[in-house]
Coordinates of C-alpha atoms and ligand atoms in Angstrom, one line a residue:
M1 CA 92.6 63.3 119.5
S2 CA 95.2 64.5 116.6
S3 CA 98.8 64.3 118.3
A4 CA 99.1 68.0 118.2
N5 CA 96.3 68.0 120.4
R6 CA 97.2 65.3 122.5
P7 CA 97.2 66.2 126.1
D8 CA 100.6 65.5 128.0
W9 CA 99.4 63.0 130.3
D10 CA 96.0 60.6 130.1
V11 CA 95.4 61.1 133.6
A12 CA 97.1 63.4 136.3
I13 CA 96.6 62.4 140.1
V14 CA 96.4 65.2 142.9
G15 CA 97.8 63.6 146.3
A16 CA 100.1 60.8 146.6
G17 CA 98.2 59.2 149.7
L18 CA 96.8 56.3 149.7
A19 CA 94.2 57.1 147.4
G20 CA 96.5 58.5 145.1
L21 CA 98.7 55.0 145.1
T22 CA 96.5 52.7 144.6
L23 CA 94.8 54.2 141.7
A24 CA 98.0 55.0 139.9
R25 CA 99.1 51.3 140.7
H26 CA 95.3 50.1 139.7
L27 CA 95.8 52.3 136.5
L28 CA 99.2 51.2 135.9
L29 CA 98.0 47.6 136.2
T30 CA 95.0 47.4 134.1
T31 CA 95.0 50.2 131.3
D32 CA 97.5 51.3 128.8
C33 CA 97.3 55.1 130.4
R34 CA 100.3 57.2 130.6
V35 CA 99.7 58.7 134.3
V36 CA 101.3 61.6 136.4
L37 CA 101.2 61.7 140.0
L38 CA 101.4 65.0 141.6
D39 CA 102.2 66.1 145.7
K40 CA 103.1 69.1 147.3
R41 CA 105.1 67.0 149.6
K42 CA 108.5 66.7 147.9
D43 CA 109.6 63.1 148.8
P44 CA 106.7 61.6 150.2
P45 CA 105.8 59.5 152.1
G46 CA 107.8 61.0 155.2
P47 CA 108.2 60.4 158.6
S48 CA 104.8 61.4 160.1
Q49 CA 102.9 58.0 161.1
K50 CA 99.6 58.3 159.3
V51 CA 95.9 57.0 160.4
G52 CA 94.0 54.8 158.2
E53 CA 95.9 51.5 159.1
S54 CA 93.3 48.9 159.5
L55 CA 91.7 46.9 156.7
V56 CA 88.6 45.1 156.1
Q57 CA 87.2 42.4 153.6
L58 CA 86.9 44.9 151.0
S59 CA 89.9 46.7 151.2
G60 CA 92.0 43.5 152.0
Y61 CA 91.0 42.0 148.5
Y62 CA 91.6 45.0 146.8
L63 CA 95.2 45.7 148.1
S64 CA 96.0 42.0 148.1
K65 CA 94.4 40.7 144.6
V66 CA 93.3 43.4 142.4
L67 CA 96.6 45.4 143.3
D68 CA 98.6 42.3 143.6
L69 CA 100.4 43.1 146.7
E70 CA 100.1 39.8 148.7
E71 CA 103.2 39.2 149.2
H72 CA 104.2 42.6 150.3
L73 CA 101.2 42.8 152.8
C74 CA 102.5 39.4 154.2
T75 CA 106.0 40.1 155.0
E76 CA 105.8 44.0 155.7
H77 CA 102.7 44.4 157.3
F78 CA 100.6 42.1 160.6
L79 CA 97.9 39.8 159.5
K80 CA 94.6 41.3 161.1
Y81 CA 92.6 38.9 163.0
N82 CA 88.8 40.4 162.9
L83 CA 87.9 42.9 165.6
R84 CA 87.4 42.5 169.0
F85 CA 85.1 44.9 171.4
H86 CA 85.6 45.0 174.9
W87 CA 83.5 46.6 178.0
P88 CA 84.3 46.8 181.7
T89 CA 82.2 45.3 184.1
S90 CA 80.3 47.0 186.4
G91 CA 81.1 46.7 190.4
R92 CA 84.9 45.4 189.3
E93 CA 88.0 47.3 189.1
N94 CA 88.5 46.8 185.9
R95 CA 92.5 47.1 185.9
A96 CA 93.0 43.7 184.0
L97 CA 91.5 42.2 180.6
E98 CA 89.9 39.5 182.5
D99 CA 87.6 42.0 184.2
Y100 CA 86.1 42.8 180.6
S101 CA 83.1 41.5 178.8
N102 CA 84.3 41.0 174.8
A103 CA 82.9 40.3 171.4
F104 CA 85.0 38.6 168.7
I105 CA 85.0 36.4 165.9
R106 CA 87.0 33.3 166.7
L107 CA 87.2 32.3 163.3
G108 CA 90.4 34.0 161.2
S109 CA 88.7 36.0 158.2
N110 CA 89.0 33.6 154.7
I111 CA 89.4 36.9 152.8
A112 CA 93.3 38.5 154.4
T113 CA 93.0 41.5 156.2
F114 CA 95.9 43.5 157.5
Q115 CA 97.2 46.4 159.5
L116 CA 99.0 48.5 157.8
D117 CA 101.8 50.5 158.4
R118 CA 101.1 53.3 156.1
N119 CA 104.4 54.7 155.4
V120 CA 105.9 51.2 154.5
L121 CA 102.8 50.5 151.7
E122 CA 103.2 54.1 150.0
E123 CA 106.3 54.0 150.1
H124 CA 106.1 50.4 148.2
L125 CA 103.8 51.7 146.1
L126 CA 105.4 54.7 144.8
E127 CA 108.2 52.5 144.5
L128 CA 106.1 49.6 141.8
C129 CA 105.0 52.8 140.0
R130 CA 108.0 54.1 139.3
Q131 CA 109.1 51.2 137.9
N132 CA 107.0 51.5 134.9
R133 CA 107.9 54.1 132.2
R134 CA 104.3 55.0 131.9
F135 CA 104.6 57.0 135.1
Q136 CA 105.9 60.0 136.3
F137 CA 106.2 61.3 139.9
I138 CA 106.3 64.9 140.3
G139 CA 107.2 66.1 144.2
G140 CA 107.0 69.0 146.1
A141 CA 104.4 70.6 143.6
L142 CA 103.4 73.8 145.5
N143 CA 100.6 76.2 144.8
L144 CA 98.8 73.8 142.4
E145 CA 96.1 75.5 140.5
A146 CA 93.6 73.6 137.7
R147 CA 91.8 74.9 134.8
L148 CA 89.4 72.2 133.9
D149 CA 88.3 71.6 130.1
G150 CA 85.4 69.3 129.9
E151 CA 85.5 69.5 125.8
G152 CA 89.8 69.0 125.4
S153 CA 92.6 69.0 128.1
H154 CA 92.7 69.9 131.8
T155 CA 95.7 72.0 132.5
L156 CA 97.4 71.7 135.8
E157 CA 99.7 74.7 137.0
F158 CA 102.2 74.6 139.4
D159 CA 105.3 77.1 140.2
G160 CA 105.4 78.4 136.5
T161 CA 105.2 74.5 135.1
E162 CA 102.1 73.5 133.6
L163 CA 100.9 70.1 132.2
T164 CA 97.9 68.7 130.5
C165 CA 95.9 66.0 131.4
R166 CA 92.6 64.3 129.8
W167 CA 91.4 62.9 133.1
L168 CA 92.5 64.7 137.0
I169 CA 91.4 63.2 139.5
D170 CA 91.5 64.5 142.9
A171 CA 93.2 62.3 145.4
S172 CA 94.4 65.0 147.9
G173 CA 92.7 64.0 151.3
R174 CA 91.5 66.6 153.0
G175 CA 92.8 69.5 151.4
G176 CA 89.8 68.5 148.9
F177 CA 91.9 70.4 146.3
L178 CA 88.8 70.0 143.7
K179 CA 85.8 70.1 145.7
K180 CA 86.9 73.6 147.2
R181 CA 87.2 75.0 143.1
L182 CA 84.1 73.5 142.1
G183 CA 82.0 74.7 145.5
L184 CA 81.2 70.6 145.8
D185 CA 81.6 70.6 149.6
Q186 CA 78.8 69.4 151.9
P187 CA 78.3 69.0 155.8
N188 CA 76.9 65.2 157.3
S189 CA 74.8 64.5 160.2
I190 CA 78.0 62.8 162.3
R191 CA 79.8 65.1 164.3
H192 CA 82.8 62.9 165.8
G193 CA 86.4 64.1 166.8
S194 CA 89.6 61.7 167.2
T195 CA 92.9 62.0 168.9
W196 CA 95.5 59.1 168.0
C197 CA 98.8 58.5 169.0
W198 CA 101.3 56.2 168.1
V199 CA 103.8 54.7 170.9
D200 CA 107.0 52.7 171.1
G201 CA 106.8 48.6 171.5
L202 CA 103.7 46.6 171.3
V203 CA 100.9 47.0 173.5
N204 CA 99.3 43.4 173.7
T205 CA 96.1 43.6 175.7
E206 CA 96.6 40.1 176.8
K207 CA 99.6 40.8 178.5
L208 CA 97.0 43.3 180.9
T209 CA 96.5 40.9 183.7
R210 CA 97.1 40.0 186.7
R211 CA 97.3 36.3 186.3
S212 CA 100.5 34.3 185.2
W213 CA 100.9 33.8 181.3
T214 CA 100.6 29.9 182.0
D215 CA 96.4 30.9 183.7
V216 CA 96.3 33.1 180.8
R217 CA 97.0 30.1 178.6
L218 CA 95.2 27.6 179.9
D219 CA 92.0 30.0 180.4
R220 CA 88.9 28.0 180.1
S221 CA 87.3 30.7 178.3
R222 CA 89.9 29.9 175.2
Q223 CA 87.7 27.2 174.6
K224 CA 85.4 29.6 172.9
Q225 CA 87.9 32.5 172.1
G226 CA 90.5 30.2 170.4
N227 CA 94.4 30.3 170.5
F228 CA 95.0 33.2 167.5
P229 CA 97.0 35.8 168.8
F230 CA 94.4 38.7 170.1
F231 CA 97.1 41.4 169.8
L232 CA 96.3 40.9 166.0
A233 CA 92.8 42.3 165.7
T234 CA 91.7 46.0 166.2
N235 CA 91.2 46.0 169.5
H236 CA 88.3 48.4 170.4
F237 CA 87.8 49.4 174.0
C238 CA 83.7 51.0 173.9
A239 CA 81.8 53.1 176.3
E240 CA 78.4 55.4 175.2
G241 CA 79.7 57.1 172.1
M242 CA 83.0 56.3 171.9
W243 CA 85.9 53.5 171.4
F244 CA 89.7 53.3 171.5
W245 CA 91.4 51.5 169.3
V246 CA 95.1 49.5 169.6
I247 CA 96.5 48.8 166.8
P248 CA 99.8 46.5 166.4
L249 CA 102.5 47.7 163.8
H250 CA 105.8 46.3 163.8
G251 CA 107.6 48.0 166.8
K252 CA 105.0 50.7 167.6
T253 CA 101.4 50.4 168.8
S254 CA 98.7 52.8 167.1
L255 CA 96.1 53.9 169.7
G256 CA 93.5 56.4 169.2
L257 CA 89.9 57.6 170.7
V258 CA 86.6 58.1 168.5
Y259 CA 84.4 60.5 170.2
D260 CA 80.8 61.4 169.6
K261 CA 81.6 65.6 170.5
A262 CA 77.9 65.2 172.2
V263 CA 79.6 62.9 175.0
L264 CA 83.0 63.9 175.2
D265 CA 84.4 67.5 175.2
S266 CA 86.9 67.7 173.0
N267 CA 89.4 69.9 175.7
E268 CA 89.8 66.7 177.3
V269 CA 91.4 64.8 175.3
S270 CA 92.9 67.6 173.0
N271 CA 96.6 66.2 172.7
G272 CA 98.1 62.4 172.7
R273 CA 99.0 62.6 176.5
K274 CA 95.9 63.6 177.7
M275 CA 94.0 61.4 175.4
L276 CA 95.8 58.1 177.0
D277 CA 95.4 59.6 180.8
F278 CA 91.7 60.0 179.7
V279 CA 91.7 56.3 178.1
A280 CA 93.5 55.5 181.4
R281 CA 90.6 56.2 183.4
Q282 CA 88.2 55.4 181.5
W283 CA 89.6 51.9 180.5
P284 CA 91.9 51.3 183.9
L285 CA 93.6 48.6 182.4
F286 CA 95.9 50.5 181.0
A287 CA 96.7 53.0 183.6
E288 CA 100.0 51.1 184.5
D289 CA 101.0 50.6 180.9
F290 CA 100.6 54.0 179.6
A291 CA 102.9 55.9 182.1
Q292 CA 105.8 54.1 180.7
R293 CA 104.8 54.4 177.5
K294 CA 107.0 56.8 174.9
I295 CA 104.9 58.5 172.1
L296 CA 106.6 58.6 169.1
D297 CA 103.7 61.2 167.0
E298 CA 100.3 61.8 167.4
G299 CA 97.4 63.8 165.4
R300 CA 94.0 64.9 166.4
Y301 CA 90.8 66.2 164.2
Y302 CA 88.4 68.1 165.8
D303 CA 85.6 67.1 163.6
F304 CA 86.3 64.8 160.7
S305 CA 82.8 63.9 158.8
Y306 CA 82.1 65.3 156.2
D307 CA 80.3 64.8 152.3
A308 CA 80.1 66.0 148.8
R309 CA 77.6 67.1 146.3
Q310 CA 79.5 65.4 143.7
T311 CA 82.7 63.0 143.3
I312 CA 82.9 62.2 139.5
S313 CA 81.8 63.7 136.0
A314 CA 81.9 63.0 132.1
E315 CA 83.8 66.4 132.0
R316 CA 86.7 63.9 133.1
W317 CA 87.5 64.5 136.6
A318 CA 86.8 62.7 139.9
M319 CA 87.8 62.6 143.8
T320 CA 89.0 59.7 145.3
G321 CA 89.4 59.1 149.0
E322 CA 89.4 62.1 151.9
A323 CA 89.0 64.1 148.9
G324 CA 85.5 63.4 148.3
R325 CA 83.9 61.6 151.1
F326 CA 84.4 61.0 154.8
S327 CA 82.1 59.2 157.2
D328 CA 83.7 57.6 160.4
P329 CA 86.9 55.3 161.0
L330 CA 84.6 52.5 163.2
Y331 CA 84.8 49.4 160.8
S332 CA 87.7 51.3 158.9
P333 CA 85.3 52.3 155.6
G334 CA 87.7 54.6 154.6
S335 CA 90.2 52.4 152.5
D336 CA 86.7 50.3 151.3
L337 CA 85.4 53.4 149.6
I338 CA 88.6 54.1 148.4
S339 CA 88.7 50.4 146.6
I340 CA 85.2 51.1 145.4
Y341 CA 85.8 54.7 144.3
N342 CA 89.0 53.7 142.4
T343 CA 87.5 50.9 140.8
L344 CA 84.7 52.8 139.4
I345 CA 87.3 55.9 138.1
V346 CA 89.4 53.0 136.8
D347 CA 86.4 51.6 134.6
A348 CA 85.2 55.3 133.5
I349 CA 88.4 56.2 132.3
R350 CA 88.6 53.4 130.2
T351 CA 85.3 54.4 128.5
D352 CA 85.1 55.1 124.5
G353 CA 82.4 58.0 123.7
P354 CA 80.8 60.5 125.4
E355 CA 77.5 59.0 125.3
A356 CA 78.7 56.1 127.1
L357 CA 80.5 57.5 129.6
A358 CA 77.9 60.1 130.8
H359 CA 76.2 57.2 131.3
K360 CA 78.6 55.7 133.2
C361 CA 79.4 58.5 135.4
R362 CA 75.5 59.4 136.5
L363 CA 75.6 55.5 137.4
Y364 CA 78.5 55.4 139.1
E365 CA 78.1 58.8 140.9
T366 CA 75.3 57.2 142.4
V367 CA 76.8 54.0 143.2
M368 CA 79.2 56.3 145.1
R369 CA 76.7 57.9 146.9
V370 CA 74.4 55.2 148.3
M371 CA 78.0 53.6 149.4
Y372 CA 79.3 55.9 151.6
E373 CA 75.7 57.2 152.5
A374 CA 74.6 53.3 153.6
Y375 CA 76.9 53.8 156.7
V376 CA 75.5 57.0 157.8
P377 CA 73.1 56.3 160.2
S378 CA 75.4 53.6 161.7
Y379 CA 77.4 56.6 163.1
S380 CA 74.7 59.1 163.3
A381 CA 71.9 57.1 164.9
S382 CA 73.2 54.5 167.0
Y383 CA 76.7 55.7 167.9
D384 CA 75.3 55.6 171.4
C385 CA 75.3 51.5 171.8
L386 CA 78.5 51.4 171.8
G387 CA 78.3 51.8 175.5
D388 CA 76.5 48.5 176.1
R389 CA 77.4 45.0 175.1
Q390 CA 74.2 43.5 174.4
A391 CA 72.9 46.5 171.7
F392 CA 76.2 46.7 170.4
T393 CA 76.4 43.1 169.5
Y394 CA 73.3 43.2 167.8
K395 CA 74.0 46.3 166.3
Y396 CA 77.6 44.9 164.6
G397 CA 75.9 41.6 163.8
W398 CA 73.5 43.3 161.8
E399 CA 76.1 46.1 160.3
L400 CA 78.4 43.0 159.5
A401 CA 76.2 41.3 157.5
V402 CA 74.8 44.0 155.4
Y403 CA 78.4 44.2 155.0
F404 CA 79.4 40.6 153.7
G405 CA 76.5 40.9 151.3
F406 CA 76.2 44.2 150.1
Y407 CA 79.9 45.6 149.8
V408 CA 82.4 42.8 149.9
L409 CA 80.0 40.0 147.6
P410 CA 79.8 42.8 144.2
F411 CA 83.3 43.8 144.9
I412 CA 84.8 40.5 145.0
S413 CA 83.5 39.6 141.4
D414 CA 84.1 42.8 139.9
L415 CA 80.2 43.8 139.8
F416 CA 80.6 47.6 141.2
T417 CA 81.1 47.8 137.0
D418 CA 78.8 45.7 135.9
E419 CA 75.8 48.1 134.2
A420 CA 73.6 44.9 134.0
F421 CA 73.9 44.1 137.6
L422 CA 74.1 47.3 139.0
P423 CA 70.5 48.7 138.5
H424 CA 69.3 45.3 140.6
F425 CA 72.0 45.8 143.1
L426 CA 70.9 49.5 143.6
R427 CA 67.3 48.8 143.9
K428 CA 67.8 46.1 146.2
F429 CA 70.3 48.1 148.2
G430 CA 67.4 50.8 148.5
L431 CA 65.0 48.6 150.0
L432 CA 67.7 47.9 152.6
G433 CA 67.9 51.5 153.5
P434 CA 65.0 52.1 155.5
I435 CA 64.9 49.0 157.3
N436 CA 68.5 50.3 158.3
R437 CA 67.6 53.2 159.3
N438 CA 64.7 52.0 161.4
L439 CA 66.5 49.2 163.0
Q440 CA 69.6 52.0 163.8
K441 CA 67.0 54.4 165.9
F442 CA 65.6 51.0 167.7
L443 CA 68.6 49.8 168.9
S444 CA 69.5 53.1 170.0
G445 CA 66.4 53.4 171.9
Y446 CA 67.2 49.9 173.1
Y447 CA 70.4 51.2 174.6
Q448 CA 69.0 54.2 176.5
W449 CA 66.3 51.9 177.7
R450 CA 69.4 49.5 179.5
K451 CA 71.1 51.9 180.9
T452 CA 68.3 52.9 183.4
H453 CA 66.4 49.6 182.9
G454 CA 69.0 46.8 182.0
Q455 CA 70.7 44.4 184.3
P456 CA 74.3 44.8 183.9
D457 CA 76.4 42.0 183.2
A458 CA 77.4 40.8 186.6
E459 CA 80.3 38.6 185.0
P460 CA 82.3 39.1 182.1
V461 CA 80.9 37.8 179.1
R462 CA 82.4 36.3 175.7
T463 CA 80.2 36.4 172.7
D464 CA 81.3 35.2 169.4
F465 CA 79.4 37.0 166.7
Y466 CA 79.1 34.2 165.1
G467 CA 76.5 32.6 167.7
M468 CA 74.3 34.8 165.3
T469 CA 73.3 32.2 162.5
P470 CA 72.6 34.5 160.0
L471 CA 75.8 36.2 160.2
R472 CA 78.0 33.5 160.5
D473 CA 76.1 32.1 157.3
S474 CA 76.7 35.4 155.6
E475 CA 80.4 34.8 156.0
K476 CA 80.1 31.7 153.3
L477 CA 79.3 34.8 150.5
F478 CA 83.2 35.4 151.0
Y479 CA 83.6 32.0 148.7
E480 CA 80.8 33.1 146.3
V481 CA 83.8 34.3 144.1
G482 CA 83.7 34.7 140.2
L483 CA 79.8 34.9 139.8
T484 CA 78.1 36.7 136.7
G485 CA 75.7 39.3 137.5
Q486 CA 72.9 37.1 137.0
E487 CA 74.3 34.6 139.4
A488 CA 75.0 37.5 142.1
A489 CA 71.9 39.1 141.5
E490 CA 69.9 35.4 142.7
V491 CA 72.2 35.6 145.9
L492 CA 71.7 38.9 146.5
D493 CA 67.9 38.2 146.7
M494 CA 68.6 35.3 149.0
Q495 CA 70.9 37.5 151.5
Y496 CA 68.2 40.5 151.6
E497 CA 65.5 37.6 152.8
R498 CA 68.3 36.5 154.8
L499 CA 68.5 40.2 156.0
R500 CA 65.1 40.8 156.9
G501 CA 64.6 37.7 159.1
F502 CA 68.1 38.8 160.8
A503 CA 66.4 42.2 161.6
R504 CA 63.6 40.6 163.0
W505 CA 65.1 38.2 165.1
I506 CA 67.1 41.0 166.6
V507 CA 63.9 43.1 167.4
A508 CA 62.9 40.1 168.8
Q509 CA 65.4 39.3 171.0
V510 CA 65.2 43.4 172.0
Y511 CA 61.2 43.0 172.8
A512 CA 62.1 39.4 175.1
D513 CA 64.7 41.9 177.2
V514 CA 62.5 44.6 177.4
L515 CA 58.8 43.1 178.2
N516 CA 61.1 40.3 180.3
E517 CA 58.9 37.4 178.5
P518 CA 61.8 35.2 177.2
A519 CA 59.2 33.3 175.0
I520 CA 59.4 36.2 172.5
A521 CA 63.1 35.5 171.8
S522 CA 62.1 32.3 169.9
D523 CA 58.2 33.0 168.4
T524 CA 59.0 32.4 164.7
A525 CA 55.2 33.7 164.5
F526 CA 55.8 36.5 166.3
Q527 CA 59.0 37.5 164.4
E528 CA 57.2 37.2 161.1
R529 CA 54.7 39.6 162.2
V530 CA 57.5 42.4 163.0
R531 CA 57.1 45.5 161.0
L532 CA 60.6 46.7 159.8
R533 CA 59.4 49.9 158.6
D534 CA 57.0 50.8 161.3
L535 CA 59.8 50.0 164.3
R536 CA 59.4 52.4 167.4
F537 CA 61.0 51.8 170.6
D538 CA 58.4 52.1 173.0
P539 CA 58.0 49.8 175.2
N540 CA 54.3 50.6 175.8
R541 CA 53.6 49.8 172.0
M542 CA 55.6 47.1 172.3
R543 CA 53.8 45.7 175.4
A544 CA 51.0 46.2 173.6
E545 CA 51.8 44.2 170.3
W546 CA 53.0 41.2 172.4
T547 CA 49.6 40.9 174.4
A548 CA 47.7 41.7 171.2
R549 CA 50.0 39.3 169.2
M550 CA 49.5 41.9 166.5
E551 CA 47.4 40.9 163.3
P552 CA 49.8 40.5 160.4
V553 CA 50.8 43.0 159.1
H554 CA 53.7 43.0 155.9
A555 CA 56.5 44.8 156.1
Ligands
FAD1 C1 90.9 59.2 163.0 C2 90.9 58.3 161.8 C3 91.3 56.9 161.8 C4 91.1 56.4 160.5 N1 91.0 54.9 160.5 C5 91.2 54.4 159.3 C6 91.4 52.5 160.0 O1 91.5 52.1 160.7 N2 91.3 52.2 158.2 C7 91.0 52.5 157.3 O2 90.9 52.3 156.4 N3 90.3 54.3 157.8 C8 91.2 54.6 158.1 N4 90.8 56.0 158.1 C9 90.1 56.6 157.0 C10 92.1 56.7 156.4 O3 92.7 57.3 156.9 C11 91.8 57.6 155.0 O4 90.8 56.8 153.9 C12 92.9 57.9 154.3 O5 94.0 58.2 155.2 C13 93.0 58.5 153.2 O6 93.9 58.6 152.2 P1 93.8 59.4 151.2 O7 95.0 59.2 150.0 O8 92.4 60.2 150.5 O9 94.6 60.9 152.0 P2 95.6 61.6 152.4 O10 97.1 60.1 153.0 O11 95.7 62.6 153.3 O12 97.0 61.8 150.9 C14 96.4 63.2 150.7 C15 97.9 63.8 149.5 O13 97.5 64.6 149.0 C16 98.4 65.9 149.1 N5 98.1 67.2 148.8 C17 96.9 67.9 149.8 N6 97.0 69.0 149.2 C18 97.3 69.0 147.9 C19 97.5 69.9 146.7 N7 97.1 71.2 147.0 N8 98.5 69.8 146.1 C20 99.2 68.6 146.2 N9 99.1 67.7 146.8 C21 98.1 68.1 147.9 C22 99.2 65.1 150.7 O14 100.4 66.1 150.9 C23 98.7 63.7 150.6 O15 100.3 63.2 150.2 C24 90.7 56.7 159.6 C25 90.4 58.1 159.2 C26 90.5 58.8 160.6 C27 90.2 60.1 160.7

């Protein structure tokens, strides 16, 4: 392109939230692009707090290693200590933490994850970008309009100002700047709502107790749970189809309820105080504490989940973050998908030649779609399992093992942009899809059965998720860094087989419980006969299968 036709900017990004700022940082670090970032807000981040605080391994790796923010993260944000889940014990008052069962991972994650204060991070990212001469931030860009030109340069107009750019990236969050203009909205099957707030000071769940600190310290259950500060976890208090998060930030705590609208009327939790009152009734250990907490800020979404028909195009536009797709906050996939989408977008921007770009955009659209869609059954088919420690332990163990293998492993070796690796990856991931969907429905059936037939825990139970060997072995994938595509494909094949074995083991545990036949739990011959593609939670059929010790049928 002659300099006369050269656009003002190589890349224009709309929206200076987490997605837009991380993308700008990523581009400035790894390309020589000139980047302009526009936001309707004059001087972001501003005083309002934001949700999107809890990182898991993939986004932890992206922010700390790929974007080189390790020092900032370690100094300004809390290191996160995994996820912990809590359930009240029936027959107890549940006014103290010791009354609750919990499930956790005792070991710290070897990929650092963090509890982010979003404003602190976003301010830092903007400051870092501004230190680069190839970057400009334009705040207060109101009434933005775009004219896309797949052949030449795109034009952005706002308040009488015009600029041209080669690539236009929409990171405008729920505003969906491009998605709306291009008619790419698409609904999904997740109908969940959320209300949240931030309160003054640290809500340390370990201190919501009737015991002395000495008794808490010397509690023999620590032999299983360990000594690391429990408050550094994202603590989840669970019930059927809903969960309540407790996330520590420096000097304040983020608290939020997420619920399936089929189990809770949104009017009951229509503001921060009503939500805290509801939570105090549901999980009474919070009652005394919340009565005195000052709410600093709050927010609410009546219905937050949606899809998009397309998020990247060879006509040089793309969407990242909530401007494209959003599933659910459980397990924090939001920042993970930002990390994956940004990685693919940066690679597309670096691609020369229209044919190579067209090929990549087709491939990357598939990757973007499947990485989002694979989460959907976890939220639409089996959210009810949150109500039962046993059903949820199997659900989360399975999901985490899939996550370690099919999300974290390729990401930490830069393989989401390896064109030779991706077809193999997509094929294997595709094979996992029906197994996952069936298992999620099966576990939901198990949960519903346990509601009426299961034995509630008589005493609080402590469960380390790594007690499930296939999950513990999957964690070792964190150390498989720097693999070639070929090596990673071999590891992935092994992980796929491990996951099939894990799914069969989970199914056998459920059969053992439902049929009251403990022998099934360790009957490896029976486990091998489980047909993962034909799972149904039907106790009569399950009984018949066990009695007949089915003829072998391959999954
Ligand atoms: C209840 C809930 C809890 C969550 N918890 C987590 C979690 O624990 N961990 C996690 O990883 N994720 C979480 N998420 C997801 C996370 O919040 C999102 O992934 C993330 O905030 C999206 O950031 P973003 O940059 O896309 O959008 P935003 O942060 O909303 O940024 C969008 C920016 O675009 C600007 N903008 C909008 N429209 C225009 C326009 N027309 N012109 C110019 N500028 C514009 C806005 O001013 C804003 O600055 C949660 C989501 C929800 C709903």
